């Protein structure tokens, strides 16, 4: 009987540990088919250094349940990219470690970079006739994975964005004097999370009055005209923008006057288009302006976790384990929406090679022609994903009690 | 039988509408003594323009309850300062409006500027032998009012800060590589809210490892040494700073050469002290650094409202109405802590003239000598104030359902 191992990779979300719970709990239930249930500490990078844990020791009994309401990445994460060249010595090294631990099933929870890892490992396995099975578990607040209706983690992040924007609208409305609040939301290339700010509206024409995604080119003169027009409707204008908005030449708005670096994957690191637009509005329109960057709480706050998201993440985790036991490998668990009213999904498997290194952006037909808003199609799509409140257990200190790796 | 009116002033908090609920509900209950219960729309400024509402029309029956879980300022706010000179014509103008509406009792919810309004109105009333009674209801996330153990709104903001910092610590810990996260927290002169980040610690020596308040002078070289020392304990260092930290010459750190860019007009874009320190750490220590500004959610998020704070705010509102009926005027409702274990407070009245235009800062004996941390005395003081979760009603859209003025 083989053992299994699971790892987490990439940026954390509120639901990535719900996926982990699903994988680990299902692994522990499959006692006739699976021996030990291991976790890679800090993903494939930590695994290479021999850092693993055994779930039965680390989270015995029902302490495992705590994962479902713990944000972050319980196992720790990494941003390690496996070499393109499958003849690189890291592959036999990894597989020797898998053999040593008698691993038959590997689960990797992450976004498209992580699916790239699953792709390479499963292709290497095929090339050396290894029967180790590799399954990808999707995760990303960005909702940018192809071949799945949405991704675990998006619903909770979207609910955080929507409720926080709704609260900021309330905050802006306490004074009568004209004001513009720019809210900067995560999303480099895909505007899903910024689009979620539309869910904050209580009726048609409510704030946020303007929503700009990175899917279209941003024109700052047109933007200023739009903002001025909004003052006909309300003195307090809320504008939501993706961190990745750019002009028609592809220059990021935050790059207009900011120095930015790159991360280990070569992604540009963005910060500050909200600050830039705040200054632009203040100087050009002569009105009170402020900016709010929602920042990391979008991906790590458990306070607005969506019950729908949590439940689906657990289900996807369990489904992946059963798929591996049935012999599947090189697949990612995917959501397929079968009905919208009432909302229903089924789980399926998609080829990781078709998923990794691709990005699903918001459909152009859902974005208003001038790029300043999102259509009801998005709202219909996203509304079921943010439903339901999760009760986070509180500790004796009155604050959320999360589970931690020892 | 006289009518009563209540107004809100200054910045919003998560609990300011709980105070409003207490005042309005108690007013409506006192049917033998109080006629109509009015609200000033946008405080004393809106009242001068004749903008008022009647609570029985605006929030009939149990819709009033919705105030208790609605952040912001239901009545709208203002930042209007009454003239120092009590012979200014605005005073007879205001009192004529009070007479016109047959107002016998005025309640004003706010911070020290609002207590200044209560002080002036009550002194003017005395000078013209008016029997209208003026009662101040405290409110501020800054917790900087004197003569009260703490202020309504602080507990909820502190709980938001503590739980959000705890989540950001989790987010920072997913990677192994050395990193520094600077969290910028509200508080220009008083560090109460920044001190609340100490509540995020689960054990002695847990993150946030450094906490800097505006009560002491900030030395950036000493700070850098401290941060370096922290890497002996953990690779991921969290530092919490008040927005108002300054050096020994009184210059705000955010005013240091903190040019994050220039806008299209060449205007310097100033960022907060968090951004400045992020860059300082990255450039001087050569480690990954990021900054998070908790921003307005500290004062407008209902997601982490403290049940203790909410309950006390309602009680203080009710108490103020009963005090006015007993003949008190020119007073602010104050909390007096009678016991810490178990925590207990009583309500009392303090002279608004002793409160307005003063600021209560964190006691120096609670701050570590080198200004880099806060003592357990603060934790013992603040812990009871953040206890209990408030269930915020959700709407059919799956998001918090707040009440709004029509």
Coordinates of N, CA and C in Angstrom, one line a residue, chain A residues 9-12 41-42 45-46 49 51 70-79 158-160 162-164 166-168 170-171 173-176 199-202 220 256-259 264 269 271-272 275-276 279-280 283-284 290-297 299-304 383 386-389 392 394-405, chain B residues 9-12 41-42 45-46 49 51 70-79 158-160 162-164 166-168 170-171 173-177 199-202 260-265 267-272 275 282 290-297 299-304 383 386-389 392 394-405:
Chain A
X9 N 1.5 25.7 -2.8 CA 2.4 26.5 -3.5 C 1.8 27.8 -4.0
X10 N 2.6 28.9 -4.1 CA 2.1 30.2 -4.6 C 1.5 30.9 -3.4
X11 N 0.8 32.0 -3.7 CA 0.2 32.9 -2.7 C -0.9 32.3 -2.0
X12 N -1.1 32.6 -0.7 CA -2.2 32.0 0.1 C -3.5 32.6 -0.3
X41 N 6.4 20.4 3.6 CA 6.5 21.8 4.2 C 7.2 22.7 3.3
X42 N 6.6 23.8 2.9 CA 7.1 24.8 1.9 C 7.2 24.1 0.6
X45 N 9.9 22.8 -2.8 CA 11.2 23.2 -2.4 C 11.6 22.7 -1.0
X46 N 10.7 22.7 -0.1 CA 10.9 22.2 1.2 C 11.0 20.7 1.2
X49 N 14.3 19.5 0.4 CA 15.2 19.5 1.6 C 14.8 18.5 2.7
X51 N 11.8 18.2 4.2 CA 11.0 18.7 5.2 C 9.5 18.3 5.0
X70 N -8.8 28.3 8.8 CA -7.5 28.9 8.9 C -7.0 29.5 7.6
X71 N -6.8 30.8 7.5 CA -6.3 31.3 6.2 C -4.8 31.0 6.0
X72 N -4.2 31.5 5.0 CA -2.7 31.3 4.8 C -2.5 30.0 4.1
X73 N -1.3 29.4 4.4 CA -1.0 28.1 3.9 C -0.4 27.3 5.0
X74 N -1.2 26.4 5.6 CA -0.8 25.6 6.8 C 0.6 25.0 6.6
X75 N 0.8 24.4 5.4 CA 2.1 23.7 5.2 C 3.2 24.6 4.8
X76 N 2.9 25.9 4.6 CA 3.9 26.8 4.1 C 3.9 26.7 2.6
X77 N 4.5 27.7 1.9 CA 4.4 27.7 0.5 C 5.8 27.9 -0.1
X78 N 5.9 27.9 -1.4 CA 7.1 28.3 -2.1 C 6.8 28.8 -3.5
X79 N 7.8 29.4 -4.1 CA 7.7 29.9 -5.4 C 8.8 29.3 -6.3
X158 N -13.6 37.5 -3.1 CA -14.6 38.3 -3.8 C -15.6 38.8 -2.7
X159 N -15.9 38.0 -1.7 CA -16.8 38.4 -0.7 C -16.1 39.4 0.2
X160 N -14.8 39.3 0.5 CA -14.1 40.3 1.2 C -14.1 41.6 0.5
X162 N -16.2 42.7 -1.9 CA -17.5 43.3 -1.9 C -17.9 43.9 -0.6
X163 N -17.7 43.2 0.5 CA -18.2 43.7 1.8 C -17.3 44.9 2.2
X164 N -16.1 44.8 1.9 CA -15.2 45.9 2.3 C -15.5 47.2 1.5
X166 N -18.4 47.9 0.2 CA -19.7 48.4 0.8 C -19.4 49.2 2.0
X167 N -18.5 48.8 2.9 CA -18.2 49.5 4.1 C -17.5 50.8 3.8
X168 N -16.6 50.8 2.8 CA -15.9 52.0 2.5 C -16.9 53.1 1.9
X170 N -20.0 53.4 2.8 CA -20.6 54.0 4.0 C -19.7 55.0 4.6
X171 N -18.5 54.7 4.7 CA -17.5 55.6 5.4 C -17.4 56.9 4.6
X173 N -19.7 58.2 2.7 CA -20.9 59.0 2.7 C -21.3 59.8 3.9
X174 N -20.4 59.7 5.0 CA -20.8 60.4 6.2 C -20.6 62.0 6.0
X175 N -19.8 62.4 5.1 CA -19.7 63.8 4.8 C -20.3 64.2 3.5
X176 N -20.7 65.5 3.4 CA -21.5 65.9 2.2 C -20.6 66.4 1.1
X199 N -20.4 43.7 -6.8 CA -21.4 43.0 -5.9 C -21.7 43.9 -4.6
X200 N -20.9 44.9 -4.4 CA -21.1 45.8 -3.3 C -22.4 46.7 -3.5
X201 N -22.8 46.8 -4.7 CA -23.9 47.7 -5.0 C -25.2 47.1 -4.5
X202 N -26.0 48.0 -3.9 CA -27.3 47.5 -3.4 C -28.4 47.7 -4.4
X220 N -6.4 58.0 -18.9 CA -6.6 58.9 -17.7 C -7.5 60.1 -17.9
X256 N 3.8 54.8 -14.2 CA 3.9 56.1 -14.7 C 5.1 56.9 -14.0
X257 N 5.1 56.7 -12.7 CA 6.2 57.3 -12.0 C 6.8 56.5 -10.9
X258 N 6.6 55.2 -10.9 CA 7.1 54.4 -9.8 C 8.1 53.4 -10.3
X259 N 9.0 53.1 -9.5 CA 10.0 52.0 -9.8 C 9.4 50.7 -9.3
X264 N 10.4 36.2 -8.4 CA 11.3 35.1 -8.9 C 10.8 34.5 -10.2
X269 N 6.2 43.4 -10.2 CA 5.6 43.7 -8.9 C 5.0 45.1 -9.0
X271 N 2.5 48.2 -7.5 CA 1.9 48.8 -6.3 C 1.7 50.3 -6.7
X272 N 0.6 50.8 -6.2 CA 0.5 52.2 -6.3 C -0.4 52.9 -7.3
X275 N -2.7 55.2 -5.5 CA -2.1 56.4 -5.0 C -1.9 57.4 -6.2
X276 N -1.5 56.9 -7.3 CA -1.3 57.8 -8.5 C -2.6 58.5 -8.9
X279 N -3.8 61.2 -6.5 CA -3.1 62.5 -6.7 C -3.6 63.2 -8.0
X280 N -3.8 62.4 -9.0 CA -4.3 62.9 -10.3 C -5.7 63.6 -10.1
X283 N -5.4 66.9 -8.0 CA -4.7 68.0 -8.7 C -5.5 68.5 -9.9
X284 N -6.2 67.6 -10.6 CA -6.9 68.0 -11.8 C -8.3 68.4 -11.5
X290 N -8.9 60.3 -1.9 CA -8.1 59.4 -1.0 C -8.0 58.1 -1.7
X291 N -7.1 57.3 -1.3 CA -7.0 55.9 -1.9 C -6.8 54.9 -0.8
X292 N -7.4 53.7 -1.1 CA -7.3 52.6 -0.2 C -6.8 51.4 -1.0
X293 N -5.7 50.8 -0.5 CA -5.3 49.6 -1.2 C -5.7 48.4 -0.3
X294 N -6.6 47.5 -0.8 CA -7.1 46.5 0.0 C -6.0 45.5 0.5
X295 N -5.0 45.4 -0.4 CA -3.8 44.7 0.1 C -4.0 43.2 0.4
X296 N -3.1 42.7 1.3 CA -3.1 41.2 1.5 C -4.3 40.7 2.2
X297 N -5.1 41.5 2.9 CA -6.3 41.0 3.6 C -7.2 40.4 2.6
X299 N -6.6 38.3 0.4 CA -6.3 36.9 0.2 C -6.1 36.1 1.6
X300 N -6.0 36.9 2.7 CA -5.7 36.2 3.9 C -6.8 36.4 5.0
X301 N -7.8 37.1 4.7 CA -8.8 37.4 5.8 C -9.8 36.2 5.8
X302 N -10.0 35.7 7.0 CA -11.0 34.7 7.2 C -12.3 35.3 7.6
X303 N -12.4 36.6 7.8 CA -13.6 37.2 8.4 C -14.7 37.2 7.4
X304 N -14.5 37.2 6.1 CA -15.5 37.2 5.1 C -15.5 35.9 4.3
X383 N -22.4 36.0 -8.0 CA -23.2 36.0 -6.8 C -23.3 34.7 -6.0
X386 N -20.3 33.8 -3.5 CA -20.0 34.5 -2.2 C -21.0 34.3 -1.1
X387 N -21.8 33.2 -1.3 CA -22.9 33.0 -0.4 C -22.5 32.2 0.9
X388 N -23.1 32.7 2.0 CA -23.0 31.9 3.2 C -21.8 32.4 4.1
X389 N -22.1 32.5 5.4 CA -21.2 32.9 6.4 C -20.6 31.7 7.1
X392 N -16.1 31.4 12.3 CA -14.7 31.1 12.6 C -14.6 30.9 14.1
X394 N -13.6 31.2 17.9 CA -12.8 32.2 18.6 C -12.1 31.6 19.7
X395 N -10.9 32.1 20.0 CA -10.1 31.6 21.1 C -10.5 32.3 22.4
X396 N -9.8 32.0 23.5 CA -10.1 32.6 24.8 C -9.7 34.1 24.8
X397 N -8.9 34.5 23.8 CA -8.5 35.9 23.7 C -9.5 36.7 22.9
X398 N -10.6 36.1 22.5 CA -11.6 36.8 21.8 C -11.3 37.0 20.3
X399 N -10.2 36.4 19.8 CA -9.8 36.6 18.4 C -9.9 35.2 17.7
X400 N -9.9 35.2 16.4 CA -10.0 34.0 15.7 C -8.9 33.0 16.1
X401 N -9.2 31.8 16.3 CA -8.3 30.7 16.7 C -8.0 29.9 15.5
X402 N -6.8 30.1 15.0 CA -6.4 29.4 13.8 C -5.5 28.2 14.2
X403 N -5.2 27.3 13.2 CA -4.3 26.2 13.5 C -2.9 26.5 12.9
X404 N -1.9 26.1 13.6 CA -0.5 26.5 13.2 C 0.3 25.2 13.2
X405 N 1.3 25.2 12.2 CA 2.3 24.1 12.1 C 3.3 24.3 13.3
Chain B
X9 N -21.1 63.4 14.8 CA -20.1 64.4 14.4 C -18.7 63.7 14.4
X10 N -17.8 64.2 13.5 CA -16.5 63.6 13.4 C -16.4 62.3 12.6
X11 N -15.3 61.6 12.6 CA -15.1 60.4 11.9 C -16.0 59.3 12.3
X12 N -16.4 58.4 11.4 CA -17.2 57.3 11.8 C -16.5 56.2 12.6
X41 N -29.4 65.6 10.5 CA -28.7 65.1 9.4 C -27.4 65.9 9.1
X42 N -26.3 65.2 9.2 CA -25.0 65.9 9.0 C -24.7 66.8 10.2
X45 N -24.2 71.2 11.5 CA -24.1 71.9 10.3 C -25.4 71.7 9.5
X46 N -25.8 70.4 9.4 CA -27.1 70.1 8.6 C -28.3 70.6 9.4
X49 N -29.1 74.0 8.6 CA -29.8 74.1 7.3 C -31.2 73.5 7.3
X51 N -32.0 70.4 8.2 CA -32.2 69.0 7.8 C -32.2 68.1 9.0
X70 N -24.7 48.5 11.9 CA -24.3 49.3 10.7 C -23.2 50.2 11.0
X71 N -22.1 50.1 10.3 CA -21.0 51.0 10.6 C -21.2 52.4 10.0
X72 N -20.2 53.3 10.1 CA -20.4 54.6 9.5 C -21.2 55.5 10.4
X73 N -21.9 56.5 9.9 CA -22.7 57.4 10.7 C -24.0 57.5 10.0
X74 N -25.0 56.8 10.6 CA -26.4 56.7 9.9 C -26.9 58.1 9.6
X75 N -26.7 59.1 10.5 CA -27.3 60.4 10.4 C -26.4 61.3 9.5
X76 N -25.2 60.8 9.1 CA -24.3 61.6 8.4 C -23.5 62.4 9.5
X77 N -22.4 63.0 9.1 CA -21.5 63.7 10.1 C -21.2 65.0 9.5
X78 N -20.4 65.8 10.3 CA -19.9 67.0 9.9 C -18.6 67.3 10.7
X79 N -17.8 68.3 10.2 CA -16.7 68.7 11.0 C -16.8 70.2 11.2
X158 N -10.0 48.1 17.7 CA -8.9 47.3 18.2 C -9.0 45.8 17.8
X159 N -10.2 45.3 17.9 CA -10.4 43.9 17.5 C -10.1 43.7 16.0
X160 N -10.5 44.7 15.2 CA -10.2 44.6 13.7 C -8.7 44.6 13.6
X162 N -6.3 43.8 15.7 CA -5.7 42.6 16.2 C -5.9 41.4 15.3
X163 N -7.1 41.2 14.9 CA -7.4 40.0 14.0 C -6.8 40.2 12.7
X164 N -6.8 41.4 12.1 CA -6.1 41.6 10.8 C -4.6 41.4 10.9
X166 N -3.1 39.5 13.0 CA -2.9 38.1 13.1 C -3.0 37.4 11.8
X167 N -3.9 37.8 10.9 CA -4.0 37.2 9.6 C -2.8 37.6 8.7
X168 N -2.3 38.8 8.8 CA -1.2 39.2 8.0 C 0.1 38.4 8.5
X170 N 0.0 35.4 9.5 CA -0.1 34.1 8.8 C 0.3 34.2 7.3
X171 N -0.1 35.2 6.7 CA 0.2 35.5 5.3 C 1.7 35.6 5.1
X173 N 4.0 34.3 6.9 CA 4.7 33.1 7.3 C 4.7 32.0 6.2
X174 N 4.0 32.2 5.1 CA 3.9 31.1 4.2 C 5.2 30.8 3.4
X175 N 6.1 31.9 3.3 CA 7.4 31.7 2.7 C 8.5 31.7 3.8
X176 N 9.6 31.1 3.4 CA 10.7 31.0 4.4 C 11.7 32.1 4.3
X177 N 11.7 32.7 3.2 CA 12.7 33.7 2.9 C 12.5 34.9 3.9
X199 N -2.4 42.6 20.8 CA -3.4 41.5 21.1 C -3.3 40.4 20.1
X200 N -2.7 40.7 18.9 CA -2.6 39.6 17.9 C -1.7 38.5 18.3
X201 N -0.8 38.7 19.3 CA 0.2 37.7 19.7 C -0.5 36.6 20.4
X202 N -0.1 35.4 20.0 CA -0.7 34.2 20.7 C 0.1 33.7 21.9
X260 N 7.3 58.7 -3.5 CA 7.1 57.4 -4.2 C 6.8 57.7 -5.7
X261 N 7.0 58.9 -6.1 CA 6.8 59.2 -7.5 C 6.3 60.6 -7.6
X262 N 6.1 61.1 -8.8 CA 5.5 62.4 -9.1 C 4.4 62.1 -10.0
X263 N 3.3 63.0 -9.9 CA 2.2 62.8 -10.8 C 2.5 63.6 -12.1
X264 N 1.5 63.6 -13.0 CA 1.7 64.2 -14.3 C 2.1 65.7 -14.2
X265 N 1.8 66.3 -13.1 CA 2.1 67.8 -12.9 C 3.5 68.0 -12.1
X267 N 3.9 67.0 -9.2 CA 3.7 67.1 -7.7 C 4.2 65.8 -7.1
X268 N 4.9 66.0 -5.9 CA 5.4 64.9 -5.2 C 4.2 64.1 -4.6
X269 N 4.3 62.8 -4.7 CA 3.2 61.9 -4.1 C 3.7 61.4 -2.8
X270 N 3.2 61.9 -1.7 CA 3.6 61.5 -0.4 C 2.8 60.2 0.0
X271 N 3.6 59.3 0.5 CA 2.9 58.1 1.0 C 3.0 58.1 2.5
X272 N 2.5 57.1 3.2 CA 2.6 57.0 4.6 C 3.9 56.6 5.1
X275 N 5.1 53.0 4.0 CA 5.8 52.9 2.7 C 7.2 53.3 2.8
X282 N 14.2 47.7 2.8 CA 14.6 47.0 1.6 C 16.0 47.5 1.2
X290 N 7.6 44.8 2.6 CA 6.3 45.2 2.1 C 5.6 46.0 3.2
X291 N 4.6 46.8 2.8 CA 3.9 47.5 3.8 C 2.4 47.4 3.5
X292 N 1.7 47.5 4.6 CA 0.2 47.4 4.5 C -0.4 48.5 5.4
X293 N -1.2 49.3 4.8 CA -1.9 50.4 5.5 C -3.3 49.9 5.8
X294 N -3.6 49.7 7.1 CA -4.9 49.2 7.4 C -6.1 50.1 6.9
X295 N -5.8 51.4 6.9 CA -6.7 52.4 6.3 C -8.1 52.4 6.9
X296 N -9.0 52.9 6.2 CA -10.4 53.2 6.8 C -11.1 52.0 7.3
X297 N -10.8 50.8 6.9 CA -11.5 49.6 7.4 C -11.4 49.5 8.9
X299 N -11.9 51.7 11.0 CA -13.0 52.5 11.6 C -14.4 52.1 11.0
X300 N -14.4 51.4 9.9 CA -15.7 51.2 9.3 C -16.0 49.8 9.0
X301 N -15.2 48.9 9.5 CA -15.5 47.5 9.3 C -16.4 46.9 10.4
X302 N -17.5 46.3 10.0 CA -18.4 45.7 10.9 C -18.1 44.2 11.2
X303 N -17.1 43.7 10.4 CA -16.8 42.3 10.4 C -16.2 41.8 11.7
X304 N -15.5 42.7 12.3 CA -14.9 42.3 13.6 C -15.4 43.1 14.8
X383 N -7.8 43.8 26.6 CA -8.4 42.5 26.3 C -9.9 42.4 26.5
X386 N -12.3 43.8 23.6 CA -12.5 43.2 22.2 C -13.2 41.9 22.3
X387 N -13.9 41.6 23.4 CA -14.5 40.3 23.5 C -15.9 40.2 22.9
X388 N -16.2 39.0 22.3 CA -17.5 38.7 21.8 C -17.7 39.0 20.3
X389 N -18.3 38.1 19.6 CA -18.6 38.3 18.2 C -20.0 38.8 18.0
X392 N -23.6 39.9 12.3 CA -24.1 40.9 11.4 C -25.2 40.3 10.4
X394 N -27.1 39.2 7.3 CA -26.8 39.1 5.9 C -28.0 39.3 5.0
X395 N -27.8 40.0 3.9 CA -28.9 40.2 3.0 C -29.1 39.1 2.0
X396 N -30.0 39.2 1.1 CA -30.2 38.1 0.1 C -29.1 38.1 -0.9
X397 N -28.2 39.1 -0.9 CA -27.1 39.1 -1.8 C -25.9 38.4 -1.1
X398 N -26.1 37.9 0.1 CA -25.0 37.2 0.8 C -24.0 38.2 1.5
X399 N -24.3 39.5 1.4 CA -23.4 40.5 2.0 C -24.1 41.1 3.2
X400 N -23.3 41.8 4.1 CA -23.9 42.5 5.2 C -25.0 43.4 4.8
X401 N -26.2 43.3 5.5 CA -27.3 44.2 5.2 C -27.3 45.3 6.2
X402 N -26.9 46.5 5.8 CA -26.9 47.6 6.7 C -28.1 48.5 6.5
X403 N -28.4 49.4 7.5 CA -29.5 50.3 7.3 C -29.0 51.7 6.7
X404 N -29.8 52.3 5.9 CA -29.4 53.5 5.2 C -30.4 54.6 5.4
X405 N -30.0 55.8 5.4 CA -30.9 56.9 5.5 C -31.5 57.1 4.1

